[in-house]
Amino acid sequence: MIRERGVKKVRIAGMGRALAGRKLYFGDQVRYRLLPGQTILDLGVEAAYQALRNAGMKIEDMDCIVCAMATPLQAIPCNAALFHERMAKGLSIPAIDINTTCTSFISAVDIFSCLVDIGRYEHVLILSGDTASAALNSGQKESYELFSDGAAACVLTRAGENDSSGILYSRQETWSEGVHDTEIRGGCGMMPVFCMDEGNREDYYFDMKGHRILKLCARRLPKFVDRCLKEAQISREEIHLVIPHQASRALGVIMPKLGFSKDKYIDRVAQYGNMVSASVPFALCEAEEMGWVKHGDLVLLMGTAAGLTVNFLLMRF
Amino acid sequence: MIRERGVKKVRIAGMGRALAGRKLYFGDQVRYRLLPGQTILDLGVEAAYQALRNAGMKIEDMDCIVCAMATPLQAIPCNAALFHERMAKGLSIPAIDINTTCTSFISAVDIFSCLVDIGRYEHVLILSGDTASAALNSGQKESYELFSDGAAACVLTRAGENDSSGILYSRQETWSEGVHDTEIRGGCGMMPVFCMDEGNREDYYFDMKGHRILKLCARRLPKFVDRCLKEAQISREEIHLVIPHQASRALGVIMPKLGFSKDKYIDRVAQYGNMVSASVPFALCEAEEMGWVKHGDLVLLMGTAAGLTVNFLLMRF
């Protein structure tokens, strides 16, 4: 088998996913939120063990635990250390967080496919998931009715010599003219917890300016996608399935503008909403379970994240 | 020149550092805290431009902006996107956060030296810094009098073919039996901002159990360092200078136990305190400015971070 030029020889050996326990309906849209006492740690651990089982591996086999999440579980320590305690206490596996907000999973696969390819690590457990419900503003209907709490995980591992799996191409860009279009201004270093009062309470909630994001995406995303496809020397027709970040119900407007017809991409916004960093791996996991994507298929992971960051990653599954 | 086996061919092309504007004294210990209106964004930008000037480069030359920080500036978006707005608005440079708490800088150099070595990126701007003062508990003297607010930055770039600079060896481990010895439990996903009340207010402050950390380090750190030196096939005598994380005044107790005498490592805890993620790059930057470390010297970056995470990275400067 010819090794594609520049291909990172990795494969996803197993995936898992978990939804929060409380089911809500907003019209025809289904959302999931954490039950009292339930945390993203619980969901992440469930998804991770499922990924390990599907990979036929144990936590002891992992060389690195990576949390690819948009938001912290605690301000200190990093998320991966908290998962380490739940899954790998007593082991010495390094724990690292990678964050590019909603596309953190794609960035983590991008970065760790390089590290696995060169042998820095061999088996990497990547977890995604965010407590979206912790900061939703009931006064902002658009975002309040959009998000779900969920988690997803995968085991990324070296691909065998005769395995066609790998990362063919990846590109990330950040367009910070959109940095304040999706944010939680308060609660951390810029506006500490102890500064919250009745006058600035709104700043501690999630704030999304959907219309501005759409405008920025409409202006820059088509050129970005065209450039990536050209550099990757891949046509839209060759791509078996696109897994976009499930940003919002506008997915059905954006994707055709990028040249992807409805049968070419996953849109599960009505079923699950936006699960922040978990959206992409959750959709990929479901696609594999449902048989929509199979070993050897060319899959495109892509998305826009708060920042505004855009990711494009072509993977032979 | 023989290329050392497995060496990542990178060099630090320039560094910068910045201290918060308010100077405090606790006995013979000097600390720095943010002035009203001053933020870690301000300090980070100052350090980053200094690093770029020292590298003889411009922000336009960077292929990636990496924030290697322990704490978020906002819960959303990631820190690197916020720095992107201040330094690179209008450009498309990708912005990524890497977090392993206090040793985030070492982890970022570890990871991005691999990405630069294989050509995924050529020039990377790495920024560190944390708003330690945002969560200090005046009731916990040990930690209240230990931390400073500061920032540091470096430009990591490909080393030329005839340049001996590079990363010779790196190892990271996480020992999560110490995960609750250094933490801020409240304010994020596990215990949201809006759940703070007078009964749990303490959970939203930084909490450090210094004695427990020291015990864990005393038990596991010597073996870890011995293992790393053995794997790297480097003796303590060959190392020109050790830049440890400036964790606390216990540095003078720990380092000799690891086999490093006082003239072999940087201890600036009395002058600057613990600057969280900025400690290691700040000390490295100062060491270069003072002429304590020169091109070609073998330098060891190491430290323990909340998690508990340990990092060991050997660099030919």
XYZ file of C-alpha atoms in Angstrom:
634
model
C 0.000 0.000 0.000
C 1.345 3.412 -0.945
C 1.741 5.678 2.045
C -0.021 8.927 1.139
C 2.415 11.847 1.284
C 2.433 13.551 4.649
C -0.262 11.256 6.018
C -0.195 10.812 9.789
C -0.512 7.082 10.295
C -3.150 6.939 13.015
C -6.578 5.417 13.443
C -9.451 5.755 15.840
C -9.479 2.403 17.587
C -12.684 2.995 19.536
C -15.216 5.658 20.430
C -17.825 6.292 23.100
C -20.519 8.844 23.932
C -22.822 9.780 26.794
C -25.759 12.154 27.232
C -26.891 14.028 30.324
C -29.884 12.420 32.063
C -32.523 15.143 31.841
C -34.363 15.369 28.492
C -35.991 18.661 27.475
C -38.071 19.657 24.496
C -38.142 23.085 22.870
C -40.701 22.643 20.107
C -39.302 19.892 17.842
C -35.813 20.264 19.304
C -34.575 17.761 21.917
C -31.963 18.814 24.481
C -30.163 17.080 27.360
C -29.074 18.678 30.612
C -27.280 17.303 33.672
C -29.393 15.831 36.461
C -28.786 17.152 39.985
C -25.524 15.584 41.177
C -24.516 14.467 37.670
C -21.347 16.013 36.203
C -19.449 16.061 32.932
C -16.833 13.967 34.752
C -19.463 11.202 35.065
C -20.431 11.434 31.387
C -16.815 11.655 30.232
C -15.806 8.590 32.228
C -18.773 6.649 30.755
C -17.829 7.677 27.214
C -14.139 6.934 27.814
C -14.708 3.409 29.137
C -16.986 2.734 26.155
C -14.206 3.956 23.827
C -11.655 1.742 25.574
C -13.964 -1.295 25.372
C -14.597 -0.675 21.681
C -10.845 -0.383 21.147
C -10.253 -3.610 23.074
C -7.901 -1.724 25.368
C -7.571 -0.800 29.023
C -6.747 2.528 30.627
C -3.327 1.040 31.486
C -2.599 0.856 27.738
C -2.967 4.619 27.277
C 0.182 6.749 26.970
C -1.614 10.060 27.386
C -4.996 11.335 28.597
C -6.081 14.416 26.658
C -9.073 16.568 27.512
C -10.169 18.435 24.407
C -12.788 20.622 26.042
C -13.929 24.216 25.756
C -14.517 24.939 29.425
C -12.780 24.040 32.689
C -14.363 21.754 35.273
C -12.312 23.569 37.914
C -10.096 26.644 37.445
C -7.269 24.444 38.799
C -6.148 21.761 38.000
C -6.702 21.012 34.300
C -9.615 18.787 33.244
C -7.406 15.866 32.232
C -5.982 15.621 35.765
C -9.533 15.344 37.151
C -10.347 12.540 34.687
C -7.021 10.927 35.549
C -8.154 10.668 39.175
C -11.377 8.956 38.126
C -9.829 6.551 35.622
C -6.103 6.249 36.180
C -5.346 6.935 39.840
C -2.108 5.197 40.758
C -0.889 5.225 37.145
C 1.595 7.775 35.755
C -0.101 8.530 32.425
C 0.408 12.221 31.536
C -2.747 14.364 31.521
C -2.996 17.340 29.156
C -5.747 19.809 28.141
C -6.063 21.151 24.595
C -8.554 23.949 24.054
C -9.758 25.676 20.919
C -13.321 25.881 22.303
C -15.925 23.998 20.220
C -13.384 22.470 17.830
C -11.026 21.286 20.599
C -11.543 17.656 19.567
C -10.439 18.355 15.991
C -7.396 20.306 17.247
C -6.491 17.479 19.612
C -6.736 14.872 16.831
C -4.649 17.180 14.620
C -1.909 17.667 17.253
C -1.876 14.153 18.688
C -1.926 12.479 15.274
C 1.476 14.147 14.762
C 2.739 12.987 18.169
C 1.502 9.414 17.588
C 2.907 9.377 14.043
C 6.419 10.224 15.286
C 6.173 7.822 18.222
C 6.052 10.385 21.058
C 2.933 8.536 22.221
C 1.346 5.341 20.888
C -2.192 5.210 22.364
C -3.976 8.415 23.350
C -7.353 8.746 25.060
C -9.108 11.944 23.951
C -12.155 13.161 25.903
C -14.527 15.993 25.054
C -17.515 17.454 26.872
C -18.681 20.660 28.527
C -21.097 21.741 31.201
C -23.049 23.989 28.833
C -25.957 24.204 31.267
C -23.761 25.857 33.949
C -23.825 29.271 32.273
C -26.933 29.401 30.091
C -28.940 32.609 30.270
C -32.690 31.949 30.268
C -33.083 35.501 28.954
C -31.230 34.645 25.719
C -33.655 32.239 24.037
C -31.396 31.522 21.046
C -28.579 30.052 23.156
C -30.727 28.810 26.070
C -32.647 26.458 23.781
C -29.619 25.363 21.746
C -27.184 23.573 24.050
C -26.999 20.096 25.540
C -24.648 18.571 28.100
C -22.838 15.570 26.720
C -19.485 13.884 26.393
C -17.619 11.773 23.878
C -14.264 10.043 23.788
C -11.950 8.199 21.443
C -8.804 6.135 21.515
C -6.327 7.410 18.933
C -3.618 4.947 18.067
C -0.918 4.149 15.529
C -2.235 2.602 12.337
C -0.638 -0.604 11.135
C 1.607 -0.536 8.047
C -1.128 -2.108 5.883
C -3.911 0.045 7.301
C -5.030 2.928 5.086
C -6.273 4.930 8.113
C -4.689 8.275 8.766
C -4.942 12.035 8.846
C -4.471 13.275 5.275
C -4.675 17.003 5.834
C -5.482 19.490 8.558
C -5.701 23.235 8.888
C -6.754 25.572 11.666
C -7.254 29.332 11.535
C -8.422 31.879 14.119
C -10.271 35.021 13.044
C -10.326 37.112 16.197
C -12.564 39.797 14.730
C -15.219 37.371 16.012
C -13.696 36.859 19.482
C -16.534 38.610 21.331
C -19.346 37.025 19.301
C -19.360 33.920 21.528
C -18.124 34.317 25.074
C -18.537 34.099 28.812
C -16.858 37.283 29.987
C -17.023 36.709 33.721
C -15.913 34.051 36.183
C -12.219 33.748 35.404
C -9.060 35.907 35.285
C -10.475 38.887 33.379
C -13.509 39.306 35.633
C -13.086 37.135 38.726
C -15.893 35.250 40.476
C -15.733 37.587 43.467
C -16.452 40.632 41.272
C -19.958 39.417 40.360
C -22.796 41.656 41.536
C -26.347 42.362 40.434
C -25.099 45.020 37.981
C -22.763 42.743 35.987
C -24.421 39.338 36.509
C -25.196 39.101 32.757
C -21.440 39.006 32.039
C -21.163 35.667 33.838
C -23.607 33.987 31.463
C -22.916 32.532 28.048
C -23.453 35.198 25.410
C -23.803 34.418 21.707
C -24.323 36.866 18.866
C -25.596 34.367 16.324
C -26.229 36.847 13.554
C -22.684 38.264 13.711
C -21.157 34.756 13.672
C -23.219 33.817 10.627
C -22.114 36.971 8.822
C -18.426 36.297 9.528
C -18.784 32.652 8.465
C -20.647 33.571 5.271
C -17.846 35.993 4.384
C -14.797 33.824 5.143
C -15.774 30.151 5.425
C -16.329 29.314 1.727
C -12.837 30.550 0.765
C -11.310 28.695 3.723
C -12.944 25.405 2.693
C -11.978 25.880 -0.967
C -8.374 26.524 0.031
C -8.235 23.430 2.256
C -9.700 21.165 -0.419
C -7.245 22.548 -2.979
C -4.251 22.077 -0.682
C -5.428 18.568 0.222
C -6.008 17.825 -3.496
C -9.352 16.292 -2.614
C -12.687 17.021 -4.279
C -15.985 17.250 -2.425
C -17.129 14.142 -4.329
C -14.322 12.054 -2.858
C -15.428 12.818 0.695
C -17.729 10.114 2.047
C -19.137 12.066 4.998
C -18.693 15.481 6.609
C -18.980 15.711 10.409
C -19.461 19.417 11.099
C -19.598 20.957 14.556
C -23.324 21.039 15.394
C -23.166 24.791 15.994
C -26.833 25.653 15.472
C -29.891 25.154 13.311
C -28.136 27.365 10.747
C -26.086 24.291 9.776
C -28.639 23.591 7.051
C -28.007 27.049 5.610
C -24.189 27.099 5.938
C -23.313 23.629 4.640
C -24.956 23.927 1.184
C -23.132 27.281 0.798
C -19.885 25.356 1.361
C -20.838 22.972 -1.413
C -22.022 20.062 0.740
C -25.483 18.727 0.006
C -27.806 17.376 2.726
C -26.871 13.714 2.126
C -23.185 14.519 2.568
C -23.079 15.795 6.145
C -24.387 14.944 9.609
C -27.010 17.297 11.042
C -28.265 16.134 14.438
C -28.998 19.561 15.899
C -32.699 18.710 16.273
C -31.851 15.498 18.156
C -29.015 16.712 20.422
C -28.401 20.426 20.001
C -24.931 21.935 20.318
C -22.799 19.953 22.760
C -19.852 22.365 22.533
C -16.591 20.354 22.328
C -18.464 17.020 22.407
C -20.498 17.730 19.248
C -17.952 16.521 16.685
C -16.745 13.338 18.448
C -20.327 12.493 19.532
C -21.537 12.755 15.922
C -18.561 10.752 14.647
C -19.216 8.062 17.260
C -22.902 7.876 16.336
C -22.010 7.766 12.626
C -19.768 4.778 13.251
C -22.379 2.997 15.399
C -25.052 3.542 12.738
C -22.773 2.318 9.963
C -22.800 5.700 8.215
C -19.003 5.683 8.243
C -16.775 2.631 7.825
C -13.099 1.782 7.923
C -11.401 3.262 4.870
C -13.985 6.009 4.278
C -12.756 9.552 3.736
C -14.271 11.678 6.503
C -14.045 15.435 6.955
C -14.211 16.837 10.491
C -14.809 20.566 10.420
C -16.294 23.366 12.412
C -16.275 26.875 13.715
C -15.625 27.608 17.373
C -15.716 30.625 19.643
C -12.601 32.639 18.829
C -13.624 32.530 15.991
C -11.581 29.442 15.230
C -12.131 27.211 12.200
C -10.856 23.660 11.809
C -10.695 21.355 8.809
C -9.329 17.828 9.157
C -9.459 15.083 6.531
C -9.248 11.585 7.906
C -9.280 8.197 6.282
C -11.332 6.412 8.919
C 27.490 18.294 13.031
C 25.938 15.022 14.137
C 22.221 15.250 14.654
C 21.529 13.813 18.088
C 19.180 10.846 17.857
C 15.554 11.806 18.301
C 16.426 15.454 18.872
C 13.668 17.906 17.949
C 15.447 20.549 15.875
C 14.042 23.705 17.424
C 15.427 26.755 19.152
C 14.050 29.581 21.231
C 14.562 32.576 18.973
C 13.507 35.200 21.517
C 11.938 35.583 24.941
C 10.135 38.273 26.928
C 8.722 38.777 30.430
C 6.518 41.207 32.311
C 5.572 41.739 35.955
C 2.382 43.138 37.436
C 2.676 46.765 38.561
C 1.972 46.517 42.294
C 4.949 45.439 44.432
C 4.305 43.842 47.839
C 6.634 42.676 50.570
C 6.000 39.757 52.922
C 9.066 39.802 55.138
C 12.052 39.287 52.800
C 9.803 37.971 50.016
C 8.850 40.288 47.118
C 5.596 39.724 45.259
C 3.840 41.414 42.330
C 0.099 41.804 41.855
C -2.010 43.401 39.124
C -2.837 47.096 39.444
C -6.509 48.069 39.146
C -7.380 47.878 35.450
C -4.261 45.876 34.594
C -4.763 42.331 33.259
C -2.681 39.305 32.327
C -3.612 40.137 28.728
C -1.636 43.397 29.115
C 1.384 41.643 30.628
C 1.250 38.805 28.119
C 1.145 41.196 25.164
C 4.139 43.119 26.598
C 6.122 39.893 27.062
C 5.129 38.612 23.608
C 6.210 41.757 21.755
C 9.520 41.657 23.644
C 9.969 38.017 22.580
C 9.183 38.912 18.963
C 11.642 41.856 19.013
C 14.355 39.650 20.495
C 13.671 37.066 17.800
C 13.803 39.737 15.102
C 10.339 38.701 13.979
C 6.861 40.116 13.664
C 3.531 38.668 14.684
C 2.828 38.125 10.970
C 5.701 35.615 10.919
C 4.049 33.363 13.511
C 2.307 30.176 12.339
C 0.582 29.522 15.634
C -0.256 31.384 18.859
C -0.179 29.053 21.859
C -1.298 29.994 25.348
C 0.381 27.691 27.840
C -1.481 28.863 30.916
C -2.975 27.239 34.007
C -6.130 29.319 34.270
C -8.645 30.784 31.813
C -9.009 34.528 31.278
C -12.626 33.887 30.290
C -14.530 30.598 30.450
C -15.082 31.083 26.674
C -13.217 31.557 24.337
C -9.744 30.096 24.962
C -6.934 32.397 26.121
C -5.055 32.256 22.829
C -8.057 33.702 20.958
C -8.103 36.671 23.368
C -4.377 37.284 22.768
C -5.001 36.860 19.047
C -7.417 39.797 19.174
C -4.829 41.990 20.896
C -1.891 41.048 18.666
C -3.091 39.454 15.458
C -6.566 40.786 14.654
C -7.127 40.522 10.916
C -4.605 37.684 10.568
C -5.557 33.991 10.351
C -2.933 32.523 12.686
C -4.428 29.587 14.619
C -4.824 30.098 18.381
C -4.567 27.109 20.736
C -4.448 26.623 24.522
C -2.329 23.916 26.166
C -2.852 23.366 29.873
C -1.038 21.195 32.385
C -1.341 23.889 35.095
C 2.019 25.215 36.356
C 4.115 23.263 33.874
C 2.007 24.259 30.848
C 4.982 26.037 29.273
C 7.137 22.900 29.421
C 4.289 20.817 27.968
C 3.778 23.349 25.180
C 7.502 23.346 24.293
C 7.419 19.539 24.392
C 4.385 19.269 22.085
C 5.203 22.131 19.721
C 8.856 21.124 19.347
C 7.467 17.944 17.755
C 5.113 19.932 15.489
C 7.884 22.348 14.448
C 10.351 19.501 13.915
C 8.004 17.760 11.451
C 7.089 21.025 9.727
C 3.444 21.286 10.854
C 4.346 24.809 12.033
C 7.596 26.745 11.615
C 7.405 29.677 14.080
C 5.276 29.414 17.208
C 4.579 32.133 19.777
C 4.101 30.593 23.243
C 2.653 32.744 26.038
C 2.330 31.938 29.725
C 0.826 33.848 32.633
C -1.976 33.601 35.179
C -4.096 35.902 37.286
C -2.988 34.289 40.541
C -4.299 37.245 42.554
C -7.891 36.655 41.350
C -8.467 33.704 43.682
C -6.039 34.075 46.593
C -7.485 33.463 50.032
C -6.140 35.928 52.610
C -7.044 33.338 55.231
C -4.490 30.865 53.820
C -1.178 32.635 54.582
C 1.015 29.994 52.886
C -0.527 30.523 49.448
C -1.594 34.168 49.912
C 2.018 35.258 50.417
C 3.475 32.990 47.733
C 2.049 34.031 44.374
C 2.774 36.828 41.907
C 1.014 37.911 38.729
C 3.359 37.833 35.766
C 3.699 36.731 32.171
C 6.402 35.428 29.872
C 6.608 34.499 26.200
C 8.913 32.887 23.695
C 9.213 32.361 19.978
C 9.907 28.703 19.216
C 11.287 28.110 15.756
C 13.057 25.561 13.577
C 16.783 25.318 14.252
C 19.123 25.550 11.282
C 20.949 22.446 10.072
C 24.221 23.632 11.676
C 22.595 24.754 14.899
C 23.018 22.399 17.867
C 19.834 23.719 19.520
C 17.032 21.278 20.146
C 14.931 19.279 22.563
C 16.934 16.186 23.509
C 14.456 14.475 25.790
C 11.119 15.093 27.440
C 8.819 13.224 29.763
C 5.576 14.096 31.506
C 3.690 12.126 34.142
C 0.522 12.824 36.140
C 0.082 11.402 39.635
C -3.565 12.086 40.379
C -3.351 10.913 43.979
C -2.352 14.580 44.430
C -5.182 16.064 42.337
C -6.901 17.735 45.297
C -3.710 19.033 46.921
C -3.717 22.147 44.711
C -7.058 23.320 43.387
C -9.768 25.881 42.940
C -12.891 23.781 43.308
C -15.475 26.443 42.474
C -16.212 28.819 39.622
C -16.365 26.445 36.658
C -18.271 23.359 35.459
C -18.079 21.300 38.660
C -19.334 24.085 40.926
C -20.669 26.945 38.788
C -20.277 30.641 39.587
C -23.986 30.956 40.328
C -23.789 28.300 43.079
C -21.502 30.428 45.278
C -22.969 31.421 48.628
C -21.586 32.336 52.031
C -21.491 28.661 53.024
C -19.214 27.492 50.181
C -17.291 30.694 49.396
C -14.000 29.059 50.492
C -14.332 26.575 47.591
C -13.957 29.421 45.106
C -10.510 30.368 46.427
C -7.189 28.806 45.603
C -6.464 25.994 48.051
C -3.025 24.459 48.473
C -2.028 21.663 50.831
C 1.709 22.330 50.778
C 2.651 19.593 53.207
C 0.838 16.873 51.220
C 2.458 18.024 47.960
C 5.907 17.923 49.532
C 5.285 14.409 50.825
C 4.174 13.151 47.398
C 7.146 14.851 45.712
C 9.618 13.477 48.259
C 8.245 9.981 47.613
C 8.098 9.985 43.812
C 10.188 12.821 42.363
C 13.718 11.422 42.936
C 12.886 8.173 41.090
C 11.235 10.153 38.279
C 14.303 12.369 37.794
C 16.677 9.393 37.924
C 14.609 7.590 35.305
C 14.555 10.614 32.992
C 18.328 11.177 33.254
C 18.931 7.483 32.581
C 16.631 7.430 29.537
C 18.180 10.664 28.246
C 21.663 9.221 28.889
C 22.682 12.508 30.483
C 24.440 12.968 33.819
C 23.665 15.792 36.244
C 27.186 17.114 35.642
C 26.514 17.621 31.927
C 23.544 19.891 32.657
C 24.574 23.540 32.657
C 21.512 24.938 34.417
C 18.211 23.657 35.807
C 15.162 25.927 35.535
C 12.664 24.458 37.992
C 9.109 25.682 38.434
C 9.344 28.210 41.265
C 6.725 26.302 43.254
C 7.558 27.560 46.756
C 10.322 28.274 49.227
C 10.655 24.501 49.594
C 12.635 24.555 46.320
C 15.828 24.785 48.378
C 14.860 21.575 50.164
C 13.619 19.607 47.135
C 16.377 20.359 44.603
C 19.331 19.041 46.650
C 17.297 15.853 47.267
C 17.112 15.499 43.471
C 20.900 15.780 43.279
C 21.120 19.407 42.128
C 23.330 21.695 44.209
C 22.493 25.373 44.768
C 24.790 26.624 41.970
C 23.077 24.341 39.470
C 19.501 25.656 39.545
C 17.583 28.938 39.486
C 15.782 29.869 42.705
C 14.089 33.275 42.441
C 11.182 32.556 44.780
C 12.292 35.352 47.145
C 12.411 37.852 44.266
C 9.230 36.892 42.358
C 7.312 34.155 44.147
C 5.353 31.516 42.252
C 4.010 32.904 38.963
C 2.078 29.723 38.120
C 2.555 28.944 34.388
C 4.835 31.977 33.899
C 7.450 30.837 36.442
C 9.503 28.589 34.157
C 9.593 30.822 31.021
C 10.104 33.943 33.174
C 13.112 32.352 34.894
C 14.496 31.086 31.574
C 14.094 34.549 30.055
C 15.862 36.194 33.003
C 18.625 33.562 32.870
C 19.252 34.396 29.220
C 19.196 38.171 29.855
C 21.669 37.791 32.734
C 23.977 35.587 30.693
C 23.444 32.591 33.004
C 22.480 30.503 30.000
C 23.965 30.775 26.503
C 23.424 29.255 23.097
C 24.603 25.660 23.142
C 24.183 25.152 26.901
C 22.329 22.079 28.111
C 19.325 23.325 30.080
C 16.800 21.288 32.056
C 13.269 22.651 32.426
C 11.380 20.788 35.101
C 8.617 21.179 37.598
C 5.621 19.895 39.446
C 2.170 21.267 38.740
C -1.296 20.909 40.213
C -2.566 17.504 39.078
C -0.021 16.475 40.305
C 1.802 16.670 36.992
C 5.573 16.474 36.618
C 7.558 17.597 33.587
C 11.181 17.056 32.606
C 12.540 18.540 29.374
C 16.185 18.662 28.300
C 17.006 21.394 25.837
C 20.203 22.421 24.133
C 19.614 26.170 24.275
